[in-house]
Amino acid sequence: MLLTKYTHACVRLEQDGRVLVLDPGVFSESATALEGADAVLITHEHADHYDGEVLAHALANAPALLVYAPAGVARDLRIRASGYEGRILDAAAGDTFAVAGFAVQCFGGQHAVIHPSIPVVANVGYLIDDDLYHPGDSLIVPHGVSVGTLLVPVHAPWSKVCEVVDFVVSVRAPHAFQIHDGLLNEQGLAFTESHIARIGGLHGVKFRHLHAGQSVEI
């Protein structure tokens, strides 16, 4: 499987000629990531993970494209992409399905708490092909599975470094790459990643930084 990281939380997976994209948001090069995509998975409704305008355009221009998202996101996208409602499907924690040749399991259920005054929204984490885990905006450890490659939300308004490091240690994936890094400058990102790499390494996790647009075989 070829993984390409885009700015912030968006990744593109390619395998056997099929393409799956996760969380094309407004901070990411979403239109580029979606070129030739067969399916899209959205973790939650926030704009840094869900660019409704770009996704509606992609649905209109790719007759076979399928989108899976939490019910609220799917509802919004059906309004934006009127006429393509049949290719927009709900996803929730506990669901399993196959799409574009990829096996998908869904975990979590809700977004991490940003502040008690801010409503909590639905968030679905996705495990792809029993290997790659994208948690969206949560630090939910998927139960009953072994993760081979973890995408780590390294910084967010809802997290702190010790929580992120404990998430990495708890999942114990052999390989980890950063996501959700669009709110940090280079110095801040290097500081946070150094803790993840050092402490994660003590527990068998090999952490590697990926630049936007960089690809890696997993």
Short mmCIF file of C-alpha atoms in Angstrom, two decimals:
data_model
loop_
_atom_site.label_atom_id
_atom_site.label_comp_id
_atom_site.label_asym_id
_atom_site.label_seq_id
_atom_site.Cartn_x
_atom_site.Cartn_y
_atom_site.Cartn_z
CA MET A 1 0.00 0.00 0.00
CA LEU A 2 1.33 3.45 -0.92
CA LEU A 3 0.54 6.21 1.58
CA THR A 4 0.85 9.86 0.59
CA LYS A 5 0.53 12.51 3.29
CA TYR A 6 -0.95 15.89 2.50
CA THR A 7 -0.96 18.99 4.66
CA HIS A 8 -2.59 18.51 8.07
CA ALA A 9 -4.91 15.47 8.33
CA CYS A 10 -5.41 14.23 4.76
CA VAL A 11 -3.83 11.01 3.48
CA ARG A 12 -4.18 9.13 0.19
CA LEU A 13 -3.83 5.35 -0.04
CA GLU A 14 -3.13 3.50 -3.29
CA GLN A 15 -3.22 -0.26 -3.72
CA ASP A 16 -3.78 -2.52 -6.74
CA GLY A 17 -4.78 0.46 -8.86
CA ARG A 18 -7.43 1.68 -6.38
CA VAL A 19 -7.36 4.93 -4.41
CA LEU A 20 -8.81 5.70 -0.97
CA VAL A 21 -8.60 9.21 0.52
CA LEU A 22 -9.13 10.11 4.17
CA ASP A 23 -10.08 13.56 5.51
CA PRO A 24 -9.54 15.95 2.59
CA GLY A 25 -9.98 19.24 4.46
CA VAL A 26 -9.54 22.95 3.80
CA PHE A 27 -5.93 22.95 5.08
CA SER A 28 -4.98 20.16 2.68
CA GLU A 29 -4.31 19.90 -1.04
CA SER A 30 -7.70 18.21 -1.26
CA ALA A 31 -8.32 18.54 -4.99
CA THR A 32 -4.95 16.94 -5.70
CA ALA A 33 -5.50 14.18 -3.16
CA LEU A 34 -8.90 13.36 -4.71
CA GLU A 35 -7.65 12.99 -8.29
CA GLY A 36 -8.62 9.51 -9.47
CA ALA A 37 -10.03 8.55 -6.06
CA ASP A 38 -12.43 5.61 -5.83
CA ALA A 39 -13.60 6.30 -2.27
CA VAL A 40 -13.32 8.83 0.54
CA LEU A 41 -13.59 8.40 4.31
CA ILE A 42 -14.39 11.40 6.52
CA THR A 43 -13.79 11.20 10.27
CA HIS A 44 -15.87 14.22 11.33
CA GLU A 45 -17.45 17.50 10.30
CA HIS A 46 -14.76 20.08 11.08
CA ALA A 47 -13.50 21.91 8.02
CA ASP A 48 -9.86 20.91 8.51
CA HIS A 49 -11.03 17.32 7.84
CA TYR A 50 -14.02 17.88 5.57
CA ASP A 51 -14.00 20.26 2.60
CA GLY A 52 -17.61 19.95 1.49
CA GLU A 53 -17.25 22.14 -1.58
CA VAL A 54 -14.30 20.23 -3.01
CA LEU A 55 -15.88 16.88 -2.18
CA ALA A 56 -19.18 17.81 -3.84
CA HIS A 57 -17.23 18.81 -6.95
CA ALA A 58 -15.39 15.48 -6.89
CA LEU A 59 -18.67 13.56 -6.68
CA ALA A 60 -20.00 15.44 -9.69
CA ASN A 61 -16.91 14.66 -11.74
CA ALA A 62 -16.24 11.04 -10.72
CA PRO A 63 -19.31 8.89 -11.45
CA ALA A 64 -18.14 5.95 -9.31
CA LEU A 65 -16.78 7.86 -6.30
CA LEU A 66 -18.15 6.74 -2.91
CA VAL A 67 -18.02 8.74 0.33
CA TYR A 68 -18.42 7.36 3.86
CA ALA A 69 -18.87 9.78 6.76
CA PRO A 70 -20.63 10.22 10.11
CA ALA A 71 -24.37 10.80 9.65
CA GLY A 72 -24.22 14.57 10.13
CA VAL A 73 -21.46 14.98 7.57
CA ALA A 74 -23.20 12.67 5.12
CA ARG A 75 -26.41 14.69 5.52
CA ASP A 76 -24.59 17.95 4.78
CA LEU A 77 -22.83 16.48 1.76
CA ARG A 78 -26.08 15.14 0.31
CA ILE A 79 -27.40 18.72 0.34
CA ARG A 80 -24.24 20.07 -1.26
CA ALA A 81 -24.09 17.28 -3.87
CA SER A 82 -27.76 16.98 -4.79
CA GLY A 83 -28.28 14.20 -7.32
CA TYR A 84 -25.44 12.08 -5.98
CA GLU A 85 -27.01 11.13 -2.65
CA GLY A 86 -26.81 7.39 -3.38
CA ARG A 87 -23.01 7.51 -3.31
CA ILE A 88 -22.84 9.17 0.12
CA LEU A 89 -23.05 6.63 2.94
CA ASP A 90 -23.19 6.83 6.74
CA ALA A 91 -20.37 5.42 8.88
CA ALA A 92 -20.45 4.84 12.63
CA ALA A 93 -18.36 3.15 15.30
CA GLY A 94 -18.73 -0.62 15.05
CA ASP A 95 -19.34 -0.64 11.30
CA THR A 96 -17.26 -2.79 8.96
CA PHE A 97 -17.35 -2.62 5.19
CA ALA A 98 -15.25 -3.01 2.05
CA VAL A 99 -14.79 -0.15 -0.38
CA ALA A 100 -12.48 0.27 -3.39
CA GLY A 101 -10.73 -2.98 -2.49
CA PHE A 102 -9.94 -1.84 1.07
CA ALA A 103 -11.34 -3.44 4.23
CA VAL A 104 -12.54 -0.82 6.73
CA GLN A 105 -13.36 -1.06 10.44
CA CYS A 106 -14.82 1.90 12.35
CA PHE A 107 -13.95 2.89 15.93
CA GLY A 108 -14.60 5.65 18.41
CA GLY A 109 -17.81 7.57 18.16
CA GLN A 110 -17.14 11.12 19.30
CA HIS A 111 -14.68 13.97 18.90
CA ALA A 112 -12.32 14.75 21.75
CA VAL A 113 -13.51 17.52 24.08
CA ILE A 114 -12.18 20.94 23.06
CA HIS A 115 -13.95 22.86 25.84
CA PRO A 116 -17.05 22.08 27.93
CA SER A 117 -18.85 25.00 26.25
CA ILE A 118 -18.26 23.57 22.75
CA PRO A 119 -20.63 20.77 21.66
CA VAL A 120 -19.02 17.40 21.01
CA VAL A 121 -19.54 16.09 17.46
CA ALA A 122 -19.42 12.59 16.03
CA ASN A 123 -15.98 11.26 15.07
CA VAL A 124 -15.16 7.93 13.44
CA GLY A 125 -11.68 6.43 13.43
CA TYR A 126 -10.89 4.09 10.54
CA LEU A 127 -8.70 0.98 10.50
CA ILE A 128 -7.76 0.10 6.91
CA ASP A 129 -6.85 -3.44 5.86
CA ASP A 130 -6.14 -4.46 9.48
CA ASP A 131 -3.08 -2.20 9.39
CA LEU A 132 -3.44 1.59 9.05
CA TYR A 133 -5.38 3.51 11.72
CA HIS A 134 -6.58 7.12 11.24
CA PRO A 135 -8.24 8.25 14.50
CA GLY A 136 -9.54 11.60 13.28
CA ASP A 137 -9.81 14.06 16.16
CA SER A 138 -9.65 11.57 18.99
CA LEU A 139 -7.17 9.44 20.87
CA ILE A 140 -9.38 6.36 20.91
CA VAL A 141 -7.34 3.14 21.06
CA PRO A 142 -9.02 0.60 18.75
CA HIS A 143 -10.00 -2.53 20.69
CA GLY A 144 -9.54 -6.13 19.62
CA VAL A 145 -7.13 -5.37 16.78
CA SER A 146 -3.41 -4.93 16.19
CA VAL A 147 -2.45 -1.73 14.39
CA GLY A 148 0.56 -1.89 12.08
CA THR A 149 0.74 1.77 11.09
CA LEU A 150 -0.60 4.58 13.27
CA LEU A 151 -1.41 8.10 12.08
CA VAL A 152 -0.79 10.31 15.10
CA PRO A 153 -2.65 13.62 15.61
CA VAL A 154 0.41 15.37 17.02
CA HIS A 155 -1.23 18.67 17.99
CA ALA A 156 -4.75 20.04 18.41
CA PRO A 157 -6.74 22.49 20.56
CA TRP A 158 -8.08 19.42 22.39
CA SER A 159 -4.81 17.63 23.19
CA LYS A 160 -1.54 17.93 25.08
CA VAL A 161 1.78 16.22 24.48
CA CYS A 162 1.49 13.67 27.29
CA GLU A 163 -1.89 12.49 25.97
CA VAL A 164 -0.51 12.10 22.45
CA VAL A 165 2.52 10.16 23.68
CA ASP A 166 0.34 7.90 25.84
CA PHE A 167 -1.87 7.24 22.80
CA VAL A 168 1.15 6.15 20.78
CA VAL A 169 2.39 3.93 23.61
CA SER A 170 -1.07 2.41 24.13
CA VAL A 171 -1.61 1.52 20.47
CA ARG A 172 1.95 0.19 20.15
CA ALA A 173 1.96 0.16 16.36
CA PRO A 174 5.39 -0.75 14.94
CA HIS A 175 5.24 2.29 12.65
CA ALA A 176 3.79 5.77 13.15
CA PHE A 177 3.54 8.96 11.10
CA GLN A 178 2.24 12.37 12.07
CA ILE A 179 -1.04 13.99 11.04
CA HIS A 180 -2.92 17.02 12.38
CA ASP A 181 0.26 19.09 12.28
CA GLY A 182 -1.07 22.14 10.44
CA LEU A 183 -1.31 24.34 13.54
CA LEU A 184 2.38 24.05 14.49
CA ASN A 185 5.41 25.85 13.09
CA GLU A 186 8.57 23.84 12.36
CA GLN A 187 10.07 24.41 15.82
CA GLY A 188 6.92 23.39 17.66
CA LEU A 189 6.44 20.32 15.48
CA ALA A 190 10.04 19.19 15.99
CA PHE A 191 9.65 19.59 19.76
CA THR A 192 6.48 17.50 19.92
CA GLU A 193 7.72 14.83 17.51
CA SER A 194 10.94 14.40 19.50
CA HIS A 195 8.93 13.30 22.54
CA ILE A 196 6.79 10.94 20.46
CA ALA A 197 9.83 9.38 18.79
CA ARG A 198 11.87 9.03 21.99
CA ILE A 199 9.21 7.65 24.31
CA GLY A 200 7.41 5.69 21.59
CA GLY A 201 10.72 4.09 20.68
CA LEU A 202 11.02 2.69 24.19
CA HIS A 203 7.83 0.74 23.45
CA GLY A 204 8.76 -0.52 20.00
CA VAL A 205 7.21 2.29 17.95
CA LYS A 206 9.26 3.64 15.05
CA PHE A 207 8.04 7.19 14.43
CA ARG A 208 8.85 8.98 11.18
CA HIS A 209 8.00 12.49 10.00
CA LEU A 210 6.44 12.82 6.54
CA HIS A 211 6.46 16.09 4.62
CA ALA A 212 3.35 17.21 2.76
CA GLY A 213 3.26 15.35 -0.55
CA GLN A 214 5.70 12.67 0.59
CA SER A 215 4.82 9.03 -0.07
CA VAL A 216 5.86 5.86 1.72
CA GLU A 217 5.16 2.15 1.24
CA ILE A 218 3.45 0.55 4.23
#
